[in-house]
Short mmCIF file of C-alpha atoms and ligand atoms in Angstrom, two decimals:
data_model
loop_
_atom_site.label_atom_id
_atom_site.label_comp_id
_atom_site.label_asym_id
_atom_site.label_seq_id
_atom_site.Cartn_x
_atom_site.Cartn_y
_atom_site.Cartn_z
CA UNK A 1 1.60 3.91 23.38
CA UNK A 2 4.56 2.96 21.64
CA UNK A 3 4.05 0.93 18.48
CA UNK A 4 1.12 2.13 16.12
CA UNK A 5 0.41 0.51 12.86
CA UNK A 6 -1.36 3.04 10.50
CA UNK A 7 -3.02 1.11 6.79
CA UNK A 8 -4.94 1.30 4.29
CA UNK A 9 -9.09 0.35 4.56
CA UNK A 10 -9.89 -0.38 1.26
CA UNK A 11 -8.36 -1.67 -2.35
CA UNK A 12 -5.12 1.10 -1.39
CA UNK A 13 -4.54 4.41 -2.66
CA UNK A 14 -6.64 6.12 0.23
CA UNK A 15 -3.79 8.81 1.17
CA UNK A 16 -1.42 7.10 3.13
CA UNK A 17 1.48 8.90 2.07
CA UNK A 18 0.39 11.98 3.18
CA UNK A 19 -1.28 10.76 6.67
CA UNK A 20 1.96 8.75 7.46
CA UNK A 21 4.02 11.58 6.87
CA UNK A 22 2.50 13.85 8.87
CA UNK A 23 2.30 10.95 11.51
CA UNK A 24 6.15 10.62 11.35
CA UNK A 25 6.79 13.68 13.30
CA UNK A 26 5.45 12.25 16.19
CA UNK A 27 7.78 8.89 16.02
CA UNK A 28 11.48 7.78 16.34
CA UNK A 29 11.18 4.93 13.44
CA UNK A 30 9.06 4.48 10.66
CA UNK A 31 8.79 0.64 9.72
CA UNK A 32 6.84 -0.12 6.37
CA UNK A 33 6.35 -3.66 6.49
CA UNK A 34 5.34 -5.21 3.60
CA UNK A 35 4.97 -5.15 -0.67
CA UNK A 36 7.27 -3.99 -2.44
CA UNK A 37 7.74 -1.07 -5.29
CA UNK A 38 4.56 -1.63 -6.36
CA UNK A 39 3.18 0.78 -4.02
CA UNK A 40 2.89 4.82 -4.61
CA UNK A 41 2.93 7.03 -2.04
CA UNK A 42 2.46 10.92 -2.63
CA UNK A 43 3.49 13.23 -0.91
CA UNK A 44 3.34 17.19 -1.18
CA UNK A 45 5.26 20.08 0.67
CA UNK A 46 6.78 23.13 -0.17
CA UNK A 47 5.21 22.89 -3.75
CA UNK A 48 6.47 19.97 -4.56
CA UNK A 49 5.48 16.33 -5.38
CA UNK A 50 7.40 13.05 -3.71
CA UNK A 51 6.04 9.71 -4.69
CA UNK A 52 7.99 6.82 -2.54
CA UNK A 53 7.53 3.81 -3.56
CA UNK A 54 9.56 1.66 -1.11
CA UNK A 55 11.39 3.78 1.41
CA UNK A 56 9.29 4.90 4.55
CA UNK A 57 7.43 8.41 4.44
CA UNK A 58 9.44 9.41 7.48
CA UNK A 59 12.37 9.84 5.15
CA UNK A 60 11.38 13.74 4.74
CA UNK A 61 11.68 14.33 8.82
CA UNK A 62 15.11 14.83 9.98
CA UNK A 63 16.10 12.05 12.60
CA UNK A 64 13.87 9.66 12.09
CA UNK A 65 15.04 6.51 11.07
CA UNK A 66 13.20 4.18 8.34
CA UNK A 67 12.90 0.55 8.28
CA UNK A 68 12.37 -1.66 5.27
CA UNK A 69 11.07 -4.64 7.03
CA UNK A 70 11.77 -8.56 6.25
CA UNK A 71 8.42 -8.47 4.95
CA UNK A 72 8.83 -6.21 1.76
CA UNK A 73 10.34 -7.33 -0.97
CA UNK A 74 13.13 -5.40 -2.36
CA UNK A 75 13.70 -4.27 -6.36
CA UNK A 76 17.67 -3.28 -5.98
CA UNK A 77 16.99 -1.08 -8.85
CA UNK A 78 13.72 0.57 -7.83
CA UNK A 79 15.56 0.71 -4.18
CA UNK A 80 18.67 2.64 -5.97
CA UNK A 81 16.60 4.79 -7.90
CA UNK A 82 14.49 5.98 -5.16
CA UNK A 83 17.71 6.48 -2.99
CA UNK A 84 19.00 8.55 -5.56
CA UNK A 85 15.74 10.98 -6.10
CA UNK A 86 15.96 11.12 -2.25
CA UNK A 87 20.02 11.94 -2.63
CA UNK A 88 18.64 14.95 -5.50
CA UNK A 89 16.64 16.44 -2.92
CA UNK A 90 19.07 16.49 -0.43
CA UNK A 91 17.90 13.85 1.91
CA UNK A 92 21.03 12.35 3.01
CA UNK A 93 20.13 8.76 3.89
CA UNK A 94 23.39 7.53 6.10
CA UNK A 95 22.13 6.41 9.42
CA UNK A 96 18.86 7.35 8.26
CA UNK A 97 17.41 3.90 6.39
CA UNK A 98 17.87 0.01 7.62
CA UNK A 99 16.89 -2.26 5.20
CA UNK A 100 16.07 -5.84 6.74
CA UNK A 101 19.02 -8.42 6.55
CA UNK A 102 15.91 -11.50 6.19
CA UNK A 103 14.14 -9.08 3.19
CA UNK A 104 13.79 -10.98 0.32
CA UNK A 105 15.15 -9.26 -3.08
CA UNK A 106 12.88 -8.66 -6.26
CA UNK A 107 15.09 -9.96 -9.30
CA UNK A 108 14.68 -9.20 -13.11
CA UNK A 109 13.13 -12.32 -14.12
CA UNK A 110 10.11 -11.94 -11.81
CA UNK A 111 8.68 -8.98 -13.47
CA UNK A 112 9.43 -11.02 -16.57
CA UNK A 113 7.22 -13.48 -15.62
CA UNK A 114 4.75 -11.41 -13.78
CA UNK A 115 3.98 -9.14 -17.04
CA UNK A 116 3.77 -12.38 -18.93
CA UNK A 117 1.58 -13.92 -17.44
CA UNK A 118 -0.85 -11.08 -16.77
CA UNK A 119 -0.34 -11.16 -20.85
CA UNK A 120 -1.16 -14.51 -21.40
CA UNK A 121 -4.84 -15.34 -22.10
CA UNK A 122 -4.65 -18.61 -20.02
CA UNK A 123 -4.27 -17.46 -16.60
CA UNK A 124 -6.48 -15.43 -14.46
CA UNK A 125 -5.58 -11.52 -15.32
CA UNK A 126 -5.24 -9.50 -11.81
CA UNK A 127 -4.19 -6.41 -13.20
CA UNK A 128 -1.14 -6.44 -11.37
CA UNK A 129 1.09 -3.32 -11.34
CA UNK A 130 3.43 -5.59 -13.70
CA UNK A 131 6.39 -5.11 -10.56
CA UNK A 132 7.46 -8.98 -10.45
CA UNK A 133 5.71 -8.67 -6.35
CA UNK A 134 3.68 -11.91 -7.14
CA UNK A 135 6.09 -13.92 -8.51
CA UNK A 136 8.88 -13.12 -5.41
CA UNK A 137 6.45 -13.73 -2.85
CA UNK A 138 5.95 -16.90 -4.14
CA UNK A 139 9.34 -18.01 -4.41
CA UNK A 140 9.81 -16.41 -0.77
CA UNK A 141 7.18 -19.22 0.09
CA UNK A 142 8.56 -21.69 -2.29
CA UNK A 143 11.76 -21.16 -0.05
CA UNK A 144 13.91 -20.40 -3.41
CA UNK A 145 14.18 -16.88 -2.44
CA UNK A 146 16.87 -15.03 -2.38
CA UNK A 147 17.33 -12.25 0.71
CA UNK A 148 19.02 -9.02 1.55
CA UNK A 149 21.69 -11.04 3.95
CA UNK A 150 22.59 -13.59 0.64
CA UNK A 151 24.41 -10.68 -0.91
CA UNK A 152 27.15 -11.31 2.01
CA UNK A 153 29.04 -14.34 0.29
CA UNK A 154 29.38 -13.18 -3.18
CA UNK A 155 29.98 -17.31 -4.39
CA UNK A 156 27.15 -18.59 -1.77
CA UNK A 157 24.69 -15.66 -3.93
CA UNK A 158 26.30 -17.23 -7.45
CA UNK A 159 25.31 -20.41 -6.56
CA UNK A 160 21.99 -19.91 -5.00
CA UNK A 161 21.31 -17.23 -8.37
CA UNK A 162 22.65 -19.86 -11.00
CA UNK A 163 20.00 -22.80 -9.47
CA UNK A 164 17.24 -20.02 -9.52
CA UNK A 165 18.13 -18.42 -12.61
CA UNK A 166 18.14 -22.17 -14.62
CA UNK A 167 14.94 -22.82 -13.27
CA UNK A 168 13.35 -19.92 -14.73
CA UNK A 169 14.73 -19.72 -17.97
CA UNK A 170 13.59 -23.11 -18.33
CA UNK A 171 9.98 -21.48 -17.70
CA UNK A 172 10.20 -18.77 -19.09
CA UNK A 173 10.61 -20.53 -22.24
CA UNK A 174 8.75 -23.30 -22.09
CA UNK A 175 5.41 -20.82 -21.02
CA UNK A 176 5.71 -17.89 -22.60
CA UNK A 177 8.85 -18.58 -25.33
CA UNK A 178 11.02 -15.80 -23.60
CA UNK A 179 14.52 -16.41 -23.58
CA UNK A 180 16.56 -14.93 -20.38
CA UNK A 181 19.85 -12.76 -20.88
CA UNK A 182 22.81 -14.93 -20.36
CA UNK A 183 23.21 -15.76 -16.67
CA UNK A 184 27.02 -13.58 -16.20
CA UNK A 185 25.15 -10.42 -17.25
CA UNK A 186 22.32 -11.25 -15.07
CA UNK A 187 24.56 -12.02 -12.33
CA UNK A 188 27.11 -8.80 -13.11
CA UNK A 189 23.63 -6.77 -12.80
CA UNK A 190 22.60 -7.93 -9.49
CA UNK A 191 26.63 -7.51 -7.72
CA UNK A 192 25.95 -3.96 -8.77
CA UNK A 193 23.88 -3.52 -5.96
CA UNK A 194 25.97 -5.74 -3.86
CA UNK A 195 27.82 -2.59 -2.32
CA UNK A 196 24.58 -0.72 -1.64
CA UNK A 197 22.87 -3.27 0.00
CA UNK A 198 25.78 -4.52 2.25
CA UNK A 199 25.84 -0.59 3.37
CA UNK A 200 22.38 -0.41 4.70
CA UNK A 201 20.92 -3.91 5.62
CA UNK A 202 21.32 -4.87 9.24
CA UNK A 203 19.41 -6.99 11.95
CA UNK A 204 16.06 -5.16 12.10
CA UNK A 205 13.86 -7.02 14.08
CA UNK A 206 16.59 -6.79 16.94
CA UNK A 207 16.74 -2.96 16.46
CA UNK A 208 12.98 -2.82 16.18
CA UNK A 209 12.70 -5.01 19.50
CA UNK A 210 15.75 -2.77 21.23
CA UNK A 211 13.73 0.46 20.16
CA UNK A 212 10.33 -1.23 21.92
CA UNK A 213 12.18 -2.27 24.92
CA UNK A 214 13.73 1.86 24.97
CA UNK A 215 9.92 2.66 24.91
CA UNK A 216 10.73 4.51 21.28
CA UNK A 217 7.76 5.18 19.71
CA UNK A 218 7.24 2.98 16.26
CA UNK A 219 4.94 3.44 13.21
CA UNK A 220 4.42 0.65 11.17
CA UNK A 221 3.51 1.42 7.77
CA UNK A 222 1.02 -0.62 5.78
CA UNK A 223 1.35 -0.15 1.69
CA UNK A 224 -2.00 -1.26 -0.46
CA UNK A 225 -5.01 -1.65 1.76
CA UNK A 226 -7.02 -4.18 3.44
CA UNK A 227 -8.89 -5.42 0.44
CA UNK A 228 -6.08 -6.05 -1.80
CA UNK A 229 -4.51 -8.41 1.52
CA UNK A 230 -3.44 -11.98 0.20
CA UNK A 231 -5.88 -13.73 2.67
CA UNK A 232 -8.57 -10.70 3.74
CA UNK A 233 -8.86 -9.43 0.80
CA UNK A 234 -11.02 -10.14 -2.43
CA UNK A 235 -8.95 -13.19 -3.31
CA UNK A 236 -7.58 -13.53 -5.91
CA UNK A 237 -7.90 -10.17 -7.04
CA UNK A 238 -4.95 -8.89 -4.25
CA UNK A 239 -1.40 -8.42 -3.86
CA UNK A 240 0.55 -10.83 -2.59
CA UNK A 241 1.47 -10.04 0.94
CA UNK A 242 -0.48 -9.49 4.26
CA UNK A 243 -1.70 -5.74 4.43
CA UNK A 244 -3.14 -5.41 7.42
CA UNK A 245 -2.41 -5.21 10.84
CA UNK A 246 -1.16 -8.54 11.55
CA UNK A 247 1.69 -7.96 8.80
CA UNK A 248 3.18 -5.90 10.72
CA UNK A 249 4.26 -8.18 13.36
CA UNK A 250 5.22 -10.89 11.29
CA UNK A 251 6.53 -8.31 8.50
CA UNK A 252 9.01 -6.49 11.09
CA UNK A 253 9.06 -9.23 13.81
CA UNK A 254 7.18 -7.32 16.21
CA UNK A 255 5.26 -9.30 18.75
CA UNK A 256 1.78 -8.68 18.62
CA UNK A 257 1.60 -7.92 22.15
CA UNK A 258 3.73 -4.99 21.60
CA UNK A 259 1.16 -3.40 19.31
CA UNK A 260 -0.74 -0.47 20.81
CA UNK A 261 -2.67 1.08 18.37
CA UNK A 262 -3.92 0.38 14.78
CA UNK A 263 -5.41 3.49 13.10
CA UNK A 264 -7.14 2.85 9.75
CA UNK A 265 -6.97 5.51 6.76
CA UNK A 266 -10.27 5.67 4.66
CA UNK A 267 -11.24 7.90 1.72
CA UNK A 268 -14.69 9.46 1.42
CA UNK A 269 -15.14 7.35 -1.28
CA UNK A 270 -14.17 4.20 -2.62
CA UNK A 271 -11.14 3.26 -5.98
CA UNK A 272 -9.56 0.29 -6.70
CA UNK A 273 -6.97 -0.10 -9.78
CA UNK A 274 -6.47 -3.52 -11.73
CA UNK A 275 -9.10 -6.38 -11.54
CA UNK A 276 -11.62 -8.28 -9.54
CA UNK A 277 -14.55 -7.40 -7.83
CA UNK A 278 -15.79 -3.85 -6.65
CA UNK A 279 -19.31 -3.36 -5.68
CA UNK A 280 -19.95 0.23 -5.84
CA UNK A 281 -18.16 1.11 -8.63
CA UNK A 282 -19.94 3.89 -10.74
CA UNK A 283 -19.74 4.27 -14.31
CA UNK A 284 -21.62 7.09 -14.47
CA UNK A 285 -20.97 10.84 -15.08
CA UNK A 286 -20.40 10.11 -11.31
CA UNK A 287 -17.71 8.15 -10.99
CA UNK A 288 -15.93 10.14 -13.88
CA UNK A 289 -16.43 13.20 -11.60
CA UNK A 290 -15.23 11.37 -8.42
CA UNK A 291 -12.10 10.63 -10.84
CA UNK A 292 -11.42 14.11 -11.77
CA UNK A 293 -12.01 16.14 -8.64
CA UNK A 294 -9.48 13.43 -7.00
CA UNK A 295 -6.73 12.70 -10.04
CA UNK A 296 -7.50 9.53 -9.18
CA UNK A 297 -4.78 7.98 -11.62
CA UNK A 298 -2.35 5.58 -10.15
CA UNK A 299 1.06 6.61 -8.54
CA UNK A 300 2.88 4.25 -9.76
CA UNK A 301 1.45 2.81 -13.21
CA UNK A 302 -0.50 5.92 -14.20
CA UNK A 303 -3.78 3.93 -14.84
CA UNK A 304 -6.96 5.67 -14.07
CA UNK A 305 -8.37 4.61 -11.20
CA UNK A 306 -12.15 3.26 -11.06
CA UNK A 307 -14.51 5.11 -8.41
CA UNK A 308 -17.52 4.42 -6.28
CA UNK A 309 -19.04 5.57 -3.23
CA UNK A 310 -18.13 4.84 0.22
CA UNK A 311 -18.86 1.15 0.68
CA UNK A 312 -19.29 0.80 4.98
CA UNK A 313 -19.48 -3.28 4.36
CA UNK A 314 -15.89 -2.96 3.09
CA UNK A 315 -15.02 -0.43 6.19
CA UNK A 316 -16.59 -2.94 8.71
CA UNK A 317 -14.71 -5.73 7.59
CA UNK A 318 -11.35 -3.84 7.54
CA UNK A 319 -11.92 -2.29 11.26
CA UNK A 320 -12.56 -6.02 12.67
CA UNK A 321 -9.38 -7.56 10.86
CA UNK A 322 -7.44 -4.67 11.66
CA UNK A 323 -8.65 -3.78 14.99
CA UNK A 324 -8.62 -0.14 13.93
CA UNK A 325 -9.45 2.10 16.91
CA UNK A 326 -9.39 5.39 15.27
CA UNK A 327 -9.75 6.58 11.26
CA UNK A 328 -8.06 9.26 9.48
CA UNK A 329 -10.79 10.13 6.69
CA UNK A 330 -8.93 11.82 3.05
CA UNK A 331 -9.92 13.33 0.36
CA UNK A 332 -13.73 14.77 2.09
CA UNK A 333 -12.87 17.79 -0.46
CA UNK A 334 -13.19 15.37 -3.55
CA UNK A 335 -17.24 15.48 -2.25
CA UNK A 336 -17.38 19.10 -2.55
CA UNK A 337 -19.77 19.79 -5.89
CA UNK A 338 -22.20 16.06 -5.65
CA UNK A 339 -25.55 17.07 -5.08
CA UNK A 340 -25.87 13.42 -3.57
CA UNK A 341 -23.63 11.57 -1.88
CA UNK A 342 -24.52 7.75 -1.30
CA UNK A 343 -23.00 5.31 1.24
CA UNK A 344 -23.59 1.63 0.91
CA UNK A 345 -24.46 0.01 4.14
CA UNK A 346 -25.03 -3.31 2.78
CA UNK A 347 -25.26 -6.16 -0.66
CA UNK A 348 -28.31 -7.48 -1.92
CA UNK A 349 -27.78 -10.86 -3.65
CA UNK A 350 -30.04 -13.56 -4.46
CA UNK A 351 -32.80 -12.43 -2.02
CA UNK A 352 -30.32 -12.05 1.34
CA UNK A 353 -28.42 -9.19 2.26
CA UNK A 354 -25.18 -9.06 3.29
CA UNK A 355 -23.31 -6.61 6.07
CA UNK A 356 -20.15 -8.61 6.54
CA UNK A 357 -18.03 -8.91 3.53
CA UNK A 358 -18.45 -12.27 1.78
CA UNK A 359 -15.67 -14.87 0.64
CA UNK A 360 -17.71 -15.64 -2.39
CA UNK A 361 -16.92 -13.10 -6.20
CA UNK A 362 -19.88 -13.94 -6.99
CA UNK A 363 -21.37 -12.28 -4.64
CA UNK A 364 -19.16 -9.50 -4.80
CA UNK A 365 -19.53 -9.32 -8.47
CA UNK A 366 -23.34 -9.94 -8.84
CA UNK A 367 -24.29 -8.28 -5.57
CA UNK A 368 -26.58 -4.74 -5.63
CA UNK A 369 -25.24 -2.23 -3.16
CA UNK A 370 -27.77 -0.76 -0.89
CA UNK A 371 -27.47 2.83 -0.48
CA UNK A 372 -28.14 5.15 1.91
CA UNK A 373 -28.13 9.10 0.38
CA UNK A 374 -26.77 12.11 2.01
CA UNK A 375 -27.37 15.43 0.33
CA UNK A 376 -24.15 17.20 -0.47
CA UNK A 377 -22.48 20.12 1.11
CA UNK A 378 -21.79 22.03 -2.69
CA UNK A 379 -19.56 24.08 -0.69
CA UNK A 380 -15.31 24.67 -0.65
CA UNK A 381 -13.83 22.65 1.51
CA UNK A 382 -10.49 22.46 0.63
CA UNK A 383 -7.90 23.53 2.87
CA UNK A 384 -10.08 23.79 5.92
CA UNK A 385 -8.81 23.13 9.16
CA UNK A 386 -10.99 23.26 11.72
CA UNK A 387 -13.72 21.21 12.33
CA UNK A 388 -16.48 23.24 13.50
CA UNK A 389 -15.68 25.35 10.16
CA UNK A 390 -16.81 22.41 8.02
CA UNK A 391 -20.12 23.00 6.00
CA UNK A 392 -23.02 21.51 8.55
CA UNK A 393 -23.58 19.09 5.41
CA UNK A 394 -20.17 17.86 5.23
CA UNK A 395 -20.39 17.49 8.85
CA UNK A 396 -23.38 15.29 9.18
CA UNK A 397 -21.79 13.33 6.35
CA UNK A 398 -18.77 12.74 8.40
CA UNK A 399 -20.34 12.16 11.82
CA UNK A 400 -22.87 9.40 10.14
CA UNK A 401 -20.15 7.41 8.79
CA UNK A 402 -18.29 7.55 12.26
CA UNK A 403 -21.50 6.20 13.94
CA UNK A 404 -22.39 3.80 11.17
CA UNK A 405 -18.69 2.52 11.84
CA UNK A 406 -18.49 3.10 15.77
CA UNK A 407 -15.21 4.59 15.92
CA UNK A 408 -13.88 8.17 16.04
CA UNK A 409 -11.84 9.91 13.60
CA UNK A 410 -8.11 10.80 14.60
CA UNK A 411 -7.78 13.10 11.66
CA UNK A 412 -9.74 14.46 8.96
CA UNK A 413 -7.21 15.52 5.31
CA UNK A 414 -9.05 18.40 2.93
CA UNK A 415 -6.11 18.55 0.38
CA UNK A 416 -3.18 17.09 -0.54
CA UNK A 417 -0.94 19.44 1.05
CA UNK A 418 0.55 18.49 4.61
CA UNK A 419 -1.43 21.60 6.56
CA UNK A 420 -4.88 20.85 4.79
CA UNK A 421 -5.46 18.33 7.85
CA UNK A 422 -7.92 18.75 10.56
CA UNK A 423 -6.70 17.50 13.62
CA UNK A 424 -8.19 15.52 16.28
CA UNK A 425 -5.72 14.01 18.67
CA UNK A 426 -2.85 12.75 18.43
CA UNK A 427 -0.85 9.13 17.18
CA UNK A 428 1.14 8.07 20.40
P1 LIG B 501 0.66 -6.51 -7.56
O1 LIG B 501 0.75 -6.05 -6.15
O2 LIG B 501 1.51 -5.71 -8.51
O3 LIG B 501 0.86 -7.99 -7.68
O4 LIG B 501 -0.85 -6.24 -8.05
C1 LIG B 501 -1.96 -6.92 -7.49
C2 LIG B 501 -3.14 -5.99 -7.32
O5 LIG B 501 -2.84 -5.03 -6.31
C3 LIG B 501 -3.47 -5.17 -8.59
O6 LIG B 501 -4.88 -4.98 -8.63
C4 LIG B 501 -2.78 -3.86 -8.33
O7 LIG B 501 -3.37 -2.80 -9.05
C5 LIG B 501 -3.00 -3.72 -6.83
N1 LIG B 501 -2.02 -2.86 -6.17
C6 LIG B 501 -0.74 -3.16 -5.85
N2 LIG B 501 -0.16 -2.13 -5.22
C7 LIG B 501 -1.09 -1.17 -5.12
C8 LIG B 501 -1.11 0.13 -4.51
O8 LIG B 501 -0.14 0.61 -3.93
N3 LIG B 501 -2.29 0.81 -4.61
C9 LIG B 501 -3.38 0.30 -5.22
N4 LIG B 501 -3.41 -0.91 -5.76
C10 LIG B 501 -2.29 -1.64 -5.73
#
C-alpha cells in the first residue's frame, strides 16, 4: 500500500500534526497538498513545541523528503520564516523539501484584502485566519495567479506582478480606501524570495509519479478538515481549497487510482474556530471545560476555540467523502473528569431528523442535536498506551463510536507527546 492520504474529520484542529508525524516514520515522502499558512500544526518531542504551518510534519525524520504540492498556496515570507525556525533547530532542509514548480504564491495584497473584507460590515464575515488563502485561491481560479515556476523570468514575473498589482490597488481603494505601497517596493519585496524559491521548487508531480512507479511509500497530508472543504464542507463558512481526500490527487497530481488508503483523524470531541454553523457547540460550563482540559486555542491565530461533543452526523459524512477506512481518535484524555459524555447521532429540525449532513445553514444552524449519553470514565488516562489498560468506561466509549461509525481505529493519541499513542496497526 503505497500512497495513504491521512486528514482531518471535522472543522480542523483534530491533531494532525502529531498523528502525521508519527506516521512519517513509516514513509519515504510526505506530500501536504493543499491551504496554505493558515494551517497550525503542533507538534511535541523532546520537551519541546513545533508548530508548522506549511512545511510537511515529516520534516523532523531524517531522510524523508517533504513536498509542498501545486495545490497549497505559498506565503514566501511565512515559507522563509518557517525554513528558518526549522534552520534554528538544526533541521537542515537541502534535499530535504520540494516545493511544487505549478504552486501558486500568496502575495502581500491578498491578506490586505482578505482582513478587509472580513472587516467590512458588507460582506459575509467567515472568520478567516486573516492569511490572504481566500483571496489567492480565487485569483488561482480567476487564472491571474501567479506560481512558484513565474519566479524563473525575473521580467516575465514584473510584468505579470505590475497587471496584478494595478488591478488591486484599484480595489483596494475603491472598496475599502486602502492605498497599496508603491509597486518597486512591492516588487523589490517579492525578488527577495526569488533566490529561495528557485533553490527548492522543482517538477513534483513527476517526482511524486517516479516515487509511485518505485513503489515508495507516500503520505499525503490534508491541512483543515473535512468540514471546512470549499465544496463538502459547511459552505460558506470553509477555507478555500479541497480538504479531503480527493485534494490530494488533484493537489499533488496523483491519480486517484494510485491511492491506497485514506485514514481519517477525529477528536473525541468536536471545535471549530471562526464562523458558520456548528451544531453541538456547548456554551456551558461544559464546553469551557472541554476548552481547558484541551488548550483548545488556535495554532496559528491564538483564538479560543469553541467546543462540543462528538457529532457522528459530521463523522459519517466525512468517512463517505473521504473513503476513510481506518480512524486515528486524539485527544480521548481531554474526556477524562465529564461525568457525561454525549455523542450526537443525529439533527432534529422542523419535525424530521437528519443522519446525513445537510446542504442547508439553516438547518445546521436551527437544528437540535440528538444525543446519545455515555457515562464517563473520571479516571487518568493520559499517557496510556495500551489498550486493554484503558478504563472499561473509556473503552466502551471508544468501541461505540467505532460501531456507530463501522470502521476500526488505526491509532488511539492520550497526550500530546509522540509516545502517548496507542497503537493498532500500522499506515502502509
Ligand atoms: P481561511 O482558511 O483563513 O480562509 O479561513 C476560513 C475558515 O477556515 C475560518 O473559519 C478559519 O478559522 C478556518 N481555518 C483555516 N485554517 C484552519 C486550520 O488549520 N484549523 C482550523 N480552522 C482553520
Amino acid at each position: 500500500m503505497p500512497v495513504a492520504v491521512v486528514l482531518g474529520m471535522q472543522w480542523g484542529d483534530e491533531g494532525k500534526g502529531k498523528i502525521i508525524d508519527l506516521l512519517s516514520q513509516e514513509a519515504d515522502i510526505v506530500a501536504r497538498y493543499q491551504g496554505g499558512h493558515n494551517a497550525g500544526h503542533t507538534i511535541c518531542f523532546d520537551d519541546k513545541e513545533f508548530v508548522l504551518h506549511l512545511i510537511p510534519s515529516g520534516i523532523f525524520h531524517e531522510g524523508k523528503l517533504c513536498v509542498i504540492g501545486n495545490g497549497v498556496v505559498i506565503d514566501p515570507s511565512a515559507l522563509a520564516e518557517e525554513m528558518e525556525d526549522l534552520n534554528q533547530a538544526g533541521i537542515d532542509l537541502k534535499n530535504r523539501l520540494v516545493l511544487s514548480d505549478r504552486a501558486n504564491i500568496i502575495l502581500p495584497y491578498h491578506s490586505v484584502s482578505d482582513r478587509s473584507r472580513e472587516k467590512e460590515g458588507k460582506f459575509q464575515k467567515i472568520g478567516t485566519t486573516g492569511r490572504g488563502i481566500g483571496p489567492s485561491y480565487s485569483d488561482k481560479i480567476a487564472r491571474i495567479g501567479i506560481r512558484a515556476c513565474d519566479f524563473l523570468d525575473e521580467n516575465r514575473l514584473r510584468e505579470q506582478f505590475h497587471v496584478n498589482y494595478q488591478e488591486k490597488k484599484k480595489i483596494l481603494k475603491h472598496l475599502y480606501d486602502l492605498e497599496l505601497p508603491d509597486f518597486d517596493s512591492m516588487f523589490r519585496d517579492l525578488l527577495s524570495f526569488r533566490k529561495m524559491i528557485l533553490e527548492y521548487i522543482g517538477d513534483t508531480q513527476s517526482l511524486l509519479q517516479k516515487a509511485i512507479a518505485e513503489n515508495k511509500k507516500i503520505l499525503c497530508e490534508g491541512a483543515q478538515g473535512t468540514m471546512l472543504d470549499v465544496d463538502h464542507g459547511t459552505y460558506p463558512f470553509v477555507t478555500s481549497s479541497s480538504s479531503t481526500a480527493g485534494g490530494a490527487c488533484t493537489g499533488l497530481g496523483i491519480p486517484p487510482t494510485k491511492i491506497d488508503r485514506v485514514v481519517g483523524v477525529i477528536k473525541a470531541y468536536t471545535t471549530r474556530v471562526g464562523e458558520g454553523p456548528f451544531p453541538t457547540e456547548l456554551h456551558d460550563g461544559d464546553g469551557q471545560m472541554l476548552r481547558d482540559e484541551g488548550h483548545e486555542f488556535g495554532a496559528t491565530t491564538g483564538r479560543p476555540r469553541r467546543c462540543g461533543w462528538f457529532d457522528a452526523v459530521v463523522a459519517r459524512h466525512a468517512i463517505g467523502i473521504n473513503g476513510i477506512d481506518a480512524l486515528v481518535l486524539t485527544k480521548i484524555d481531554v474526556l477524562d473528569k465529564f461525568e457525561i459524555i454525549k455523542v450526537c447521532t443525529g439533527y432534529k429540525h422542523k419535525g424530521n431528523v437528519y443522519e446525513k449532513m445537510p446542504a442547508d445553514l439553516d438547518c445546521l444552524q436551527n437544528c437540535e442535536p440528538v444525543y446519545t449519553e455515555y457515562e464517563g470514565w473520571m479516571a487518568n488516562t493520559v499517557g496510556v498506551t495500551v489498550y486493554d489498560e484503558l478504563p472499561e468506561k473509556a473503552r466502551q466509549y471508544i468501541e461505540s463510536l467505532g460501531k456507530l461509525l463501522g470502521t476500526q481505529f488505526l491509532m488511539i493519541s492520550t497526550g500530546p507527546q509522540r509516545n502517548y499513542t496507542i497503537h493498532n496497526g500500522t499506515l502502509f
